[in-house]
mmCIF file of C-alpha atoms in Angstrom:
data_model
loop_
_atom_site.group_PDB
_atom_site.id
_atom_site.type_symbol
_atom_site.label_atom_id
_atom_site.label_comp_id
_atom_site.label_asym_id
_atom_site.label_seq_id
_atom_site.Cartn_x
_atom_site.Cartn_y
_atom_site.Cartn_z
ATOM 1 C CA UNK A 337 -121.417 -33.567 -3.925
ATOM 2 C CA UNK A 338 -120.324 -30.236 -2.988
ATOM 3 C CA UNK A 339 -120.268 -26.583 -4.466
ATOM 4 C CA UNK A 340 -117.255 -25.272 -5.838
ATOM 5 C CA UNK A 341 -115.131 -23.477 -3.473
ATOM 6 C CA UNK A 342 -116.006 -19.903 -2.496
ATOM 7 C CA UNK A 343 -114.172 -17.223 -4.538
ATOM 8 C CA UNK A 344 -112.094 -16.047 -1.704
ATOM 9 C CA UNK A 345 -109.937 -17.991 0.670
ATOM 10 C CA UNK A 346 -111.897 -18.976 3.978
ATOM 11 C CA UNK A 347 -110.079 -20.100 7.117
ATOM 12 C CA UNK A 348 -110.666 -23.745 7.907
ATOM 13 C CA UNK A 349 -112.317 -25.490 9.591
ATOM 14 C CA UNK A 350 -115.583 -24.421 8.814
ATOM 15 C CA UNK A 351 -118.009 -25.122 11.723
ATOM 16 C CA UNK A 352 -121.819 -24.708 12.109
ATOM 17 C CA UNK A 353 -123.835 -25.112 15.253
ATOM 18 C CA UNK A 354 -127.011 -27.039 15.437
ATOM 19 C CA UNK A 355 -129.178 -26.351 18.600
ATOM 20 C CA UNK A 356 -132.138 -28.685 18.957
ATOM 21 C CA UNK A 357 -134.382 -28.587 22.094
ATOM 22 C CA UNK A 358 -135.479 -32.103 22.743
ATOM 23 C CA UNK A 359 -138.301 -30.877 24.908
ATOM 24 C CA UNK A 360 -139.798 -28.402 22.489
ATOM 25 C CA UNK A 361 -143.387 -29.216 21.409
ATOM 26 C CA UNK A 362 -144.043 -31.190 24.727
ATOM 27 C CA UNK A 363 -145.248 -28.612 27.096
ATOM 28 C CA UNK A 364 -148.611 -28.231 29.245
ATOM 29 C CA UNK A 365 -150.459 -26.559 26.112
ATOM 30 C CA UNK A 366 -150.881 -30.073 24.560
ATOM 31 C CA UNK A 367 -153.284 -30.902 27.525
ATOM 32 C CA UNK A 368 -155.191 -27.748 27.432
ATOM 33 C CA UNK A 369 -155.356 -27.150 23.612
ATOM 34 C CA UNK A 370 -155.159 -28.951 20.380
ATOM 35 C CA UNK A 371 -151.396 -28.229 19.687
ATOM 36 C CA UNK A 372 -149.562 -30.968 17.891
ATOM 37 C CA UNK A 373 -146.634 -32.898 19.501
ATOM 38 C CA UNK A 374 -143.219 -32.479 17.783
ATOM 39 C CA UNK A 375 -141.873 -36.046 17.903
ATOM 40 C CA UNK A 376 -137.993 -36.664 18.507
ATOM 41 C CA UNK A 377 -137.909 -38.692 15.159
ATOM 42 C CA UNK A 378 -138.835 -35.521 13.067
ATOM 43 C CA UNK A 379 -136.442 -33.480 14.642
ATOM 44 C CA UNK A 380 -133.632 -36.100 13.784
ATOM 45 C CA UNK A 381 -135.179 -36.049 10.267
ATOM 46 C CA UNK A 382 -134.643 -32.283 10.174
ATOM 47 C CA UNK A 383 -131.182 -32.463 11.482
ATOM 48 C CA UNK A 384 -130.174 -34.914 8.833
ATOM 49 C CA UNK A 385 -131.547 -32.792 6.137
ATOM 50 C CA UNK A 386 -129.707 -29.759 7.643
ATOM 51 C CA UNK A 387 -126.488 -31.698 7.506
ATOM 52 C CA UNK A 388 -127.102 -32.661 3.818
ATOM 53 C CA UNK A 389 -127.321 -28.930 2.871
ATOM 54 C CA UNK A 390 -124.422 -27.833 4.980
ATOM 55 C CA UNK A 391 -122.218 -30.882 3.358
ATOM 56 C CA UNK A 392 -123.041 -29.561 -0.074
ATOM 57 C CA UNK A 393 -122.079 -25.978 1.008
ATOM 58 C CA UNK A 394 -118.584 -27.277 2.149
ATOM 59 C CA UNK A 395 -119.055 -26.795 6.035
ATOM 60 C CA UNK A 396 -116.567 -29.037 7.681
ATOM 61 C CA UNK A 397 -118.276 -29.848 11.035
ATOM 62 C CA UNK A 398 -121.302 -29.558 12.935
ATOM 63 C CA UNK A 399 -121.435 -29.014 16.705
ATOM 64 C CA UNK A 400 -124.342 -30.000 18.775
ATOM 65 C CA UNK A 401 -125.526 -30.229 22.101
ATOM 66 C CA UNK A 402 -125.862 -33.685 23.784
ATOM 67 C CA UNK A 403 -129.240 -34.532 25.288
ATOM 68 C CA UNK A 404 -131.344 -37.352 27.208
ATOM 69 C CA UNK A 405 -134.288 -37.228 24.723
ATOM 70 C CA UNK A 406 -132.610 -39.260 22.003
ATOM 71 C CA UNK A 407 -131.512 -36.776 19.167
ATOM 72 C CA UNK A 408 -127.697 -37.339 19.825
ATOM 73 C CA UNK A 409 -128.073 -41.011 19.819
ATOM 74 C CA UNK A 410 -129.934 -40.959 16.575
ATOM 75 C CA UNK A 411 -127.506 -38.574 15.117
ATOM 76 C CA UNK A 412 -124.588 -40.517 16.086
ATOM 77 C CA UNK A 413 -125.996 -43.865 14.605
ATOM 78 C CA UNK A 414 -127.508 -42.714 11.624
ATOM 79 C CA UNK A 415 -125.318 -39.763 10.425
ATOM 80 C CA UNK A 416 -125.403 -40.872 6.804
ATOM 81 C CA UNK A 417 -127.620 -39.630 3.572
ATOM 82 C CA UNK A 418 -130.260 -41.871 2.039
ATOM 83 C CA UNK A 419 -127.660 -43.187 -0.414
ATOM 84 C CA UNK A 420 -125.345 -44.306 2.209
ATOM 85 C CA UNK A 421 -123.022 -41.347 2.272
ATOM 86 C CA UNK A 422 -121.430 -40.143 5.438
ATOM 87 C CA UNK A 423 -122.687 -36.761 6.439
ATOM 88 C CA UNK A 424 -120.373 -34.008 7.778
ATOM 89 C CA UNK A 425 -118.492 -34.994 11.099
ATOM 90 C CA UNK A 426 -120.449 -34.044 14.366
ATOM 91 C CA UNK A 427 -118.879 -32.869 17.384
ATOM 92 C CA UNK A 428 -120.882 -32.746 20.772
ATOM 93 C CA UNK A 429 -120.244 -30.014 23.344
ATOM 94 C CA UNK A 430 -119.358 -31.684 26.816
ATOM 95 C CA UNK A 431 -122.291 -29.935 28.688
ATOM 96 C CA UNK A 432 -123.362 -31.756 31.607
ATOM 97 C CA UNK A 433 -126.925 -31.942 30.770
ATOM 98 C CA UNK A 434 -129.300 -31.390 33.537
ATOM 99 C CA UNK A 435 -132.432 -30.934 31.359
ATOM 100 C CA UNK A 436 -132.883 -27.138 32.395
ATOM 101 C CA UNK A 437 -132.529 -23.905 30.489
ATOM 102 C CA UNK A 438 -128.926 -23.480 31.465
ATOM 103 C CA UNK A 439 -128.035 -26.612 29.095
ATOM 104 C CA UNK A 440 -128.925 -24.478 26.061
ATOM 105 C CA UNK A 441 -126.748 -21.369 27.427
ATOM 106 C CA UNK A 442 -123.753 -23.557 28.218
ATOM 107 C CA UNK A 443 -123.834 -25.452 24.961
ATOM 108 C CA UNK A 444 -124.074 -22.101 22.871
ATOM 109 C CA UNK A 445 -121.068 -20.882 24.662
ATOM 110 C CA UNK A 446 -119.335 -23.939 24.102
ATOM 111 C CA UNK A 447 -119.747 -23.880 20.359
ATOM 112 C CA UNK A 448 -118.984 -20.194 19.932
ATOM 113 C CA UNK A 449 -115.759 -21.194 21.812
ATOM 114 C CA UNK A 450 -115.213 -24.003 19.071
ATOM 115 C CA UNK A 451 -115.491 -21.339 16.386
ATOM 116 C CA UNK A 452 -118.939 -21.819 15.012
ATOM 117 C CA UNK A 453 -119.727 -19.386 11.751
ATOM 118 C CA UNK A 454 -123.324 -19.706 12.202
ATOM 119 C CA UNK A 455 -126.078 -21.543 14.363
ATOM 120 C CA UNK A 456 -129.209 -23.392 13.466
ATOM 121 C CA UNK A 457 -132.035 -23.448 16.186
ATOM 122 C CA UNK A 458 -134.563 -26.048 16.366
ATOM 123 C CA UNK A 459 -137.182 -25.156 18.995
ATOM 124 C CA UNK A 460 -139.738 -22.659 20.035
ATOM 125 C CA UNK A 461 -139.740 -18.896 20.847
ATOM 126 C CA UNK A 462 -138.348 -19.779 24.253
ATOM 127 C CA UNK A 463 -135.415 -21.843 22.896
ATOM 128 C CA UNK A 464 -134.646 -19.212 20.548
ATOM 129 C CA UNK A 465 -134.568 -16.626 23.232
ATOM 130 C CA UNK A 466 -131.909 -18.709 25.306
ATOM 131 C CA UNK A 467 -129.744 -18.953 22.328
ATOM 132 C CA UNK A 468 -129.962 -15.371 21.433
ATOM 133 C CA UNK A 469 -128.774 -14.400 24.735
ATOM 134 C CA UNK A 470 -125.647 -16.219 24.272
ATOM 135 C CA UNK A 471 -124.732 -15.974 20.470
ATOM 136 C CA UNK A 472 -123.817 -12.395 20.014
ATOM 137 C CA UNK A 473 -122.857 -11.765 16.596
ATOM 138 C CA UNK A 474 -122.932 -15.175 15.158
ATOM 139 C CA UNK A 475 -125.939 -15.309 12.674
ATOM 140 C CA UNK A 476 -128.849 -17.447 13.580
ATOM 141 C CA UNK A 477 -131.094 -19.608 11.236
ATOM 142 C CA UNK A 478 -134.449 -20.260 13.025
ATOM 143 C CA UNK A 479 -136.687 -23.413 12.727
ATOM 144 C CA UNK A 480 -139.860 -23.738 14.494
ATOM 145 C CA UNK A 481 -140.394 -27.183 16.470
ATOM 146 C CA UNK A 482 -142.309 -25.570 19.388
ATOM 147 C CA UNK A 483 -145.851 -24.398 20.349
ATOM 148 C CA UNK A 484 -147.348 -20.791 19.747
ATOM 149 C CA UNK A 485 -144.311 -19.860 17.736
ATOM 150 C CA UNK A 486 -143.820 -16.304 16.400
ATOM 151 C CA UNK A 487 -140.159 -15.998 16.197
ATOM 152 C CA UNK A 488 -138.927 -18.760 14.499
ATOM 153 C CA UNK A 489 -139.912 -19.784 10.945
ATOM 154 C CA UNK A 490 -141.896 -22.979 9.591
ATOM 155 C CA UNK A 491 -139.660 -23.892 6.795
ATOM 156 C CA UNK A 492 -138.084 -26.760 5.192
ATOM 157 C CA UNK A 493 -134.760 -27.592 6.974
ATOM 158 C CA UNK A 494 -132.931 -28.301 3.709
ATOM 159 C CA UNK A 495 -133.346 -24.573 2.735
ATOM 160 C CA UNK A 496 -132.595 -23.206 6.132
ATOM 161 C CA UNK A 497 -129.274 -25.376 6.251
ATOM 162 C CA UNK A 498 -128.504 -24.252 2.531
ATOM 163 C CA UNK A 499 -128.657 -20.578 3.860
ATOM 164 C CA UNK A 500 -126.925 -21.067 6.724
ATOM 165 C CA UNK A 501 -123.986 -23.152 5.044
ATOM 166 C CA UNK A 502 -123.620 -20.246 2.423
ATOM 167 C CA UNK A 503 -123.341 -17.690 5.150
ATOM 168 C CA UNK A 504 -120.948 -19.884 6.965
ATOM 169 C CA UNK A 505 -118.602 -20.308 4.003
ATOM 170 C CA UNK A 506 -118.748 -16.761 3.527
ATOM 171 C CA UNK A 507 -120.356 -16.823 0.004
ATOM 172 C CA UNK A 508 -122.807 -14.321 0.904
ATOM 173 C CA UNK A 509 -122.634 -10.783 2.544
ATOM 174 C CA UNK A 510 -123.793 -10.995 5.865
ATOM 175 C CA UNK A 511 -125.468 -7.527 5.802
ATOM 176 C CA UNK A 512 -127.415 -8.293 2.788
ATOM 177 C CA UNK A 513 -128.982 -11.584 3.959
ATOM 178 C CA UNK A 514 -129.399 -10.950 7.922
ATOM 179 C CA UNK A 515 -131.652 -8.691 9.880
ATOM 180 C CA UNK A 516 -131.266 -7.311 13.372
ATOM 181 C CA UNK A 517 -134.184 -8.255 15.487
ATOM 182 C CA UNK A 518 -135.903 -6.054 18.016
ATOM 183 C CA UNK A 519 -136.034 -7.330 21.662
ATOM 184 C CA UNK A 520 -137.414 -6.515 25.091
ATOM 185 C CA UNK A 521 -135.304 -6.146 28.274
ATOM 186 C CA UNK A 522 -136.561 -6.576 31.769
ATOM 187 C CA UNK A 523 -134.621 -4.958 34.526
ATOM 188 C CA UNK A 524 -135.345 -5.596 38.205
ATOM 189 C CA UNK A 525 -133.486 -3.298 40.921
ATOM 190 C CA UNK A 526 -130.964 -2.371 38.296
ATOM 191 C CA UNK A 527 -129.924 -5.571 37.246
ATOM 192 C CA UNK A 528 -131.010 -7.119 33.674
ATOM 193 C CA UNK A 529 -133.037 -10.371 34.526
ATOM 194 C CA UNK A 530 -134.504 -11.330 31.075
ATOM 195 C CA UNK A 531 -134.900 -10.738 27.379
ATOM 196 C CA UNK A 532 -137.967 -11.336 25.236
ATOM 197 C CA UNK A 533 -137.719 -11.490 21.581
ATOM 198 C CA UNK A 534 -141.466 -11.262 20.760
ATOM 199 C CA UNK A 535 -143.285 -10.565 23.941
ATOM 200 C CA UNK A 536 -143.096 -9.774 27.475
ATOM 201 C CA UNK A 537 -146.461 -10.176 29.415
ATOM 202 C CA UNK A 538 -147.294 -9.043 32.928
ATOM 203 C CA UNK A 539 -150.026 -10.755 34.840
ATOM 204 C CA UNK A 540 -151.621 -10.395 38.432
ATOM 205 C CA UNK A 541 -150.456 -13.986 39.346
ATOM 206 C CA UNK A 542 -148.125 -14.206 42.213
ATOM 207 C CA UNK A 543 -145.657 -17.278 41.312
ATOM 208 C CA UNK A 544 -144.191 -18.575 38.187
ATOM 209 C CA UNK A 545 -145.774 -22.384 38.345
ATOM 210 C CA UNK A 546 -145.834 -24.207 35.341
ATOM 211 C CA UNK A 547 -144.382 -21.277 33.273
ATOM 212 C CA UNK A 548 -146.509 -21.489 30.226
ATOM 213 C CA UNK A 549 -149.140 -18.907 30.017
ATOM 214 C CA UNK A 550 -152.571 -20.219 28.889
ATOM 215 C CA UNK A 551 -154.934 -18.902 31.613
ATOM 216 C CA UNK A 552 -155.759 -15.269 30.616
ATOM 217 C CA UNK A 553 -157.982 -13.987 33.476
ATOM 218 C CA UNK A 554 -154.792 -12.566 35.341
ATOM 219 C CA UNK A 555 -153.377 -11.036 32.096
ATOM 220 C CA UNK A 556 -152.909 -7.172 32.713
ATOM 221 C CA UNK A 557 -150.099 -5.833 30.353
ATOM 222 C CA UNK A 558 -148.622 -6.987 26.799
ATOM 223 C CA UNK A 559 -145.554 -5.409 25.241
ATOM 224 C CA UNK A 560 -144.506 -6.796 21.663
ATOM 225 C CA UNK A 561 -141.386 -6.288 19.546
ATOM 226 C CA UNK A 562 -143.738 -7.437 16.513
ATOM 227 C CA UNK A 563 -147.243 -8.745 16.109
ATOM 228 C CA UNK A 564 -148.084 -10.477 12.824
ATOM 229 C CA UNK A 565 -151.557 -11.159 12.013
ATOM 230 C CA UNK A 566 -150.964 -14.735 11.337
ATOM 231 C CA UNK A 567 -149.575 -15.286 14.953
ATOM 232 C CA UNK A 568 -150.709 -17.323 17.479
ATOM 233 C CA UNK A 569 -149.988 -17.070 21.221
ATOM 234 C CA UNK A 570 -150.046 -13.799 23.284
ATOM 235 C CA UNK A 571 -148.756 -11.748 20.499
ATOM 236 C CA UNK A 572 -151.968 -12.505 18.833
ATOM 237 C CA UNK A 573 -153.709 -10.190 21.279
ATOM 238 C CA UNK A 574 -152.027 -7.200 19.893
ATOM 239 C CA UNK A 575 -151.987 -8.445 16.244
ATOM 240 C CA UNK A 576 -155.645 -8.188 16.428
ATOM 241 C CA UNK A 577 -155.957 -4.691 17.678
ATOM 242 C CA UNK A 578 -152.771 -3.157 15.766
ATOM 243 C CA UNK A 579 -150.333 -5.384 13.805
ATOM 244 C CA UNK A 580 -146.766 -4.490 13.982
ATOM 245 C CA UNK A 581 -144.089 -5.819 11.536
ATOM 246 C CA UNK A 582 -140.475 -6.942 12.346
ATOM 247 C CA UNK A 583 -138.977 -4.258 10.323
ATOM 248 C CA UNK A 584 -140.953 -1.201 11.837
ATOM 249 C CA UNK A 585 -138.969 0.839 14.367
ATOM 250 C CA UNK A 586 -141.474 0.504 17.196
ATOM 251 C CA UNK A 587 -143.365 -2.079 18.953
ATOM 252 C CA UNK A 588 -146.763 -2.035 20.827
ATOM 253 C CA UNK A 589 -147.899 -1.912 24.292
ATOM 254 C CA UNK A 590 -151.457 -3.411 25.236
ATOM 255 C CA UNK A 591 -153.124 -2.697 28.598
ATOM 256 C CA UNK A 592 -155.856 -5.241 29.615
ATOM 257 C CA UNK A 593 -158.724 -5.201 32.254
ATOM 258 C CA UNK A 594 -161.315 -7.791 32.635
ATOM 259 C CA UNK A 595 -163.962 -4.992 33.181
ATOM 260 C CA UNK A 596 -163.341 -3.244 29.994
ATOM 261 C CA UNK A 597 -165.946 -2.733 27.834
ATOM 262 C CA UNK A 598 -163.928 -3.507 24.500
ATOM 263 C CA UNK A 599 -163.148 -7.235 23.967
ATOM 264 C CA UNK A 600 -160.720 -9.041 21.640
ATOM 265 C CA UNK A 601 -161.244 -12.704 20.749
ATOM 266 C CA UNK A 602 -157.480 -13.947 20.359
ATOM 267 C CA UNK A 603 -156.112 -17.449 19.347
ATOM 268 C CA UNK A 604 -153.966 -17.953 22.469
ATOM 269 C CA UNK A 605 -152.856 -21.661 21.358
ATOM 270 C CA UNK A 606 -153.737 -23.933 18.717
ATOM 271 C CA UNK A 607 -157.600 -24.454 18.601
ATOM 272 C CA UNK A 608 -158.119 -22.274 21.858
ATOM 273 C CA UNK A 609 -159.368 -18.902 21.679
ATOM 274 C CA UNK A 610 -159.878 -16.463 24.679
ATOM 275 C CA UNK A 611 -161.823 -13.040 25.127
ATOM 276 C CA UNK A 612 -159.722 -10.365 26.680
ATOM 277 C CA UNK A 613 -160.930 -6.736 27.758
ATOM 278 C CA UNK A 614 -158.695 -4.162 26.084
ATOM 279 C CA UNK A 615 -158.222 -1.024 27.810
ATOM 280 C CA UNK A 616 -155.821 0.807 25.531
ATOM 281 C CA UNK A 617 -152.734 0.288 23.327
ATOM 282 C CA UNK A 618 -149.919 2.535 22.456
ATOM 283 C CA UNK A 619 -146.700 2.311 20.064
ATOM 284 C CA UNK A 620 -143.478 1.578 21.864
ATOM 285 C CA UNK A 621 -140.499 3.350 20.341
ATOM 286 C CA UNK A 622 -137.023 1.948 20.161
ATOM 287 C CA UNK A 623 -134.953 3.085 23.109
ATOM 288 C CA UNK A 624 -137.895 3.759 25.472
ATOM 289 C CA UNK A 625 -138.336 2.485 28.955
ATOM 290 C CA UNK A 626 -141.321 1.933 31.289
ATOM 291 C CA UNK A 627 -142.364 0.629 34.644
ATOM 292 C CA UNK A 628 -145.170 -1.955 34.946
ATOM 293 C CA UNK A 629 -148.638 -0.517 35.673
ATOM 294 C CA UNK A 630 -149.421 -3.078 38.631
ATOM 295 C CA UNK A 631 -146.970 -3.228 41.576
ATOM 296 C CA UNK A 632 -146.570 -7.059 41.718
ATOM 297 C CA UNK A 633 -146.968 -10.029 39.543
ATOM 298 C CA UNK A 634 -145.301 -12.226 37.178
ATOM 299 C CA UNK A 635 -143.512 -11.407 33.784
ATOM 300 C CA UNK A 636 -143.641 -13.851 31.015
ATOM 301 C CA UNK A 637 -141.060 -13.734 28.420
ATOM 302 C CA UNK A 638 -142.052 -15.044 24.919
ATOM 303 C CA UNK A 639 -145.038 -17.057 26.554
ATOM 304 C CA UNK A 640 -143.179 -18.512 29.618
ATOM 305 C CA UNK A 641 -143.530 -17.017 33.087
ATOM 306 C CA UNK A 642 -140.021 -16.090 34.111
ATOM 307 C CA UNK A 643 -139.771 -13.319 36.712
ATOM 308 C CA UNK A 644 -141.784 -12.747 40.008
ATOM 309 C CA UNK A 645 -141.784 -9.089 41.178
ATOM 310 C CA UNK A 646 -143.124 -7.222 44.269
ATOM 311 C CA UNK A 647 -144.057 -3.837 45.162
ATOM 312 C CA UNK A 648 -140.420 -3.418 46.929
ATOM 313 C CA UNK A 649 -139.011 -3.977 43.350
ATOM 314 C CA UNK A 650 -137.906 -1.579 40.976
ATOM 315 C CA UNK A 651 -138.852 -2.889 37.457
ATOM 316 C CA UNK A 652 -138.223 -1.296 34.377
ATOM 317 C CA UNK A 653 -138.695 -2.707 30.681
ATOM 318 C CA UNK A 654 -137.173 -1.463 27.427
ATOM 319 C CA UNK A 655 -137.107 -1.991 23.612
ATOM 320 C CA UNK A 656 -134.180 -1.875 21.340
ATOM 321 C CA UNK A 657 -132.932 -3.334 18.092
ATOM 322 C CA UNK A 658 -129.690 -4.858 19.699
ATOM 323 C CA UNK A 659 -131.148 -8.532 19.369
ATOM 324 C CA UNK A 660 -129.741 -11.545 17.605
ATOM 325 C CA UNK A 661 -128.749 -11.306 13.994
ATOM 326 C CA UNK A 662 -131.043 -13.611 12.100
ATOM 327 C CA UNK A 663 -130.420 -15.325 8.502
ATOM 328 C CA UNK A 664 -133.169 -14.241 6.138
ATOM 329 C CA UNK A 665 -133.642 -17.516 4.239
ATOM 330 C CA UNK A 666 -135.454 -16.027 1.297
ATOM 331 C CA UNK A 667 -132.957 -13.262 1.019
ATOM 332 C CA UNK A 668 -129.918 -15.464 1.187
ATOM 333 C CA UNK A 669 -131.197 -17.879 -1.333
ATOM 334 C CA UNK A 670 -132.191 -14.996 -3.811
ATOM 335 C CA UNK A 671 -128.943 -13.753 -3.450
ATOM 336 C CA UNK A 672 -127.446 -17.303 -4.190
ATOM 337 C CA UNK A 673 -129.435 -17.388 -7.345
ATOM 338 C CA UNK A 674 -128.390 -14.007 -8.679
ATOM 339 C CA UNK A 675 -124.965 -14.605 -7.979
ATOM 340 C CA UNK A 676 -124.865 -17.955 -9.722
ATOM 341 C CA UNK A 677 -123.572 -19.552 -6.547
ATOM 342 C CA UNK A 678 -125.367 -22.833 -7.234
ATOM 343 C CA UNK A 679 -124.366 -23.160 -11.098
ATOM 344 C CA UNK A 680 -121.321 -25.082 -12.191
ATOM 345 C CA UNK A 681 -119.642 -25.864 -15.421
ATOM 346 C CA UNK A 682 -118.135 -28.914 -13.842
ATOM 347 C CA UNK A 683 -119.715 -32.651 -13.912
ATOM 348 C CA UNK A 684 -118.318 -33.142 -10.247
#
C-alpha cells in the first residue's frame, strides 16, 4: 500500500539513507549510572518500522551502513512487514567496517554519492554529530538510541520515517518543514578539529581516556548551542542556570570553579547527579569567537572527550547557524495533514 504519486514529477530512484550506530547506548555510563542499554533487537525493529513508512511514501530504496553488531544481518534476513510483504530494497555501502567513528563518516559519504534525498539517524549526540559533519544539505531525521541525548528526538520511528519519506519524495516544501541547527566549531592552530551540535566542554584533564565525560571535578568551561530544561547530561548544567532554545540566535557559556560559592545540582547521566561550582555565565552570540580560559586540557564535543590541547596551541571556539538541516517531524506531519497528502479517493 502506497500513497498516490506526488503532484509533480520526481526523478527516480528515490533513495533514503538509514544510519544506525550499533554501539550507541552501550558506553561506560551504563556502569556508573542507571542508563538503559539500547539493544540491537530494538534498533532492528525501529528500522523495520522506518522502512514500512518509507515504503508507503513511495521511496524506492534504502541505503544502510554494514556493521558487525548484527543490525545488517537482521535487516537482510527479515526485511518484511508483519503481513509477510517485502519491504523496500536495501543497499549497503561498501564501507570496510573497523568499528571506529570513521565508519560513519565513510558510510554517509557513500550514501550521498548514491544520491540519497534524506538520511535518518539512529544514535546518540555523538552519532548525529558525525553524520552532520558529512551530510551537507541532505535533510536529517533524528532518532535517539544513545545516552544523555539532547540533539536527537525520542519519537516513534514510524512517524520519523513518514516525515523523511514525505521530504524525500518532494511532497513537502523543504524550507517549511526543516530547521537549520546551530553548531560549535573548535579550531586548533588554524585547523578545524571538531564540531559540536549541543555542547563543547573544557576540562583540566590531560588525556582523552575513555571519552565519555562523567567525572565533573575537572570541568572548567561549558559552551552550549541550546540547553533545554528537560535535558540530561552536560547541557543540563547550562539549562539549570539559564535555558536556551534551539531557535534562539544565541547560546550560553558557563565558567565552572570547584571553589565557587554558587553551586548547581545537575543530572549529568540517568539517575546520576553532580554538584558543580558556577563562577558565571554569559550569552554567546552567533558569529562570536573566543579562546579557552585555561591553557591546557581536553575538549569534549557533545559529551565525548575528543581534543587534547597544550599551552603552545592556539585554540579558538566559535558558534554559527550552519549546522545540519533537520526535519521537524511535527511540522512535516502537520503540513501533510493541511495539504491532504494522506487522503485518497481510491480504494487502492
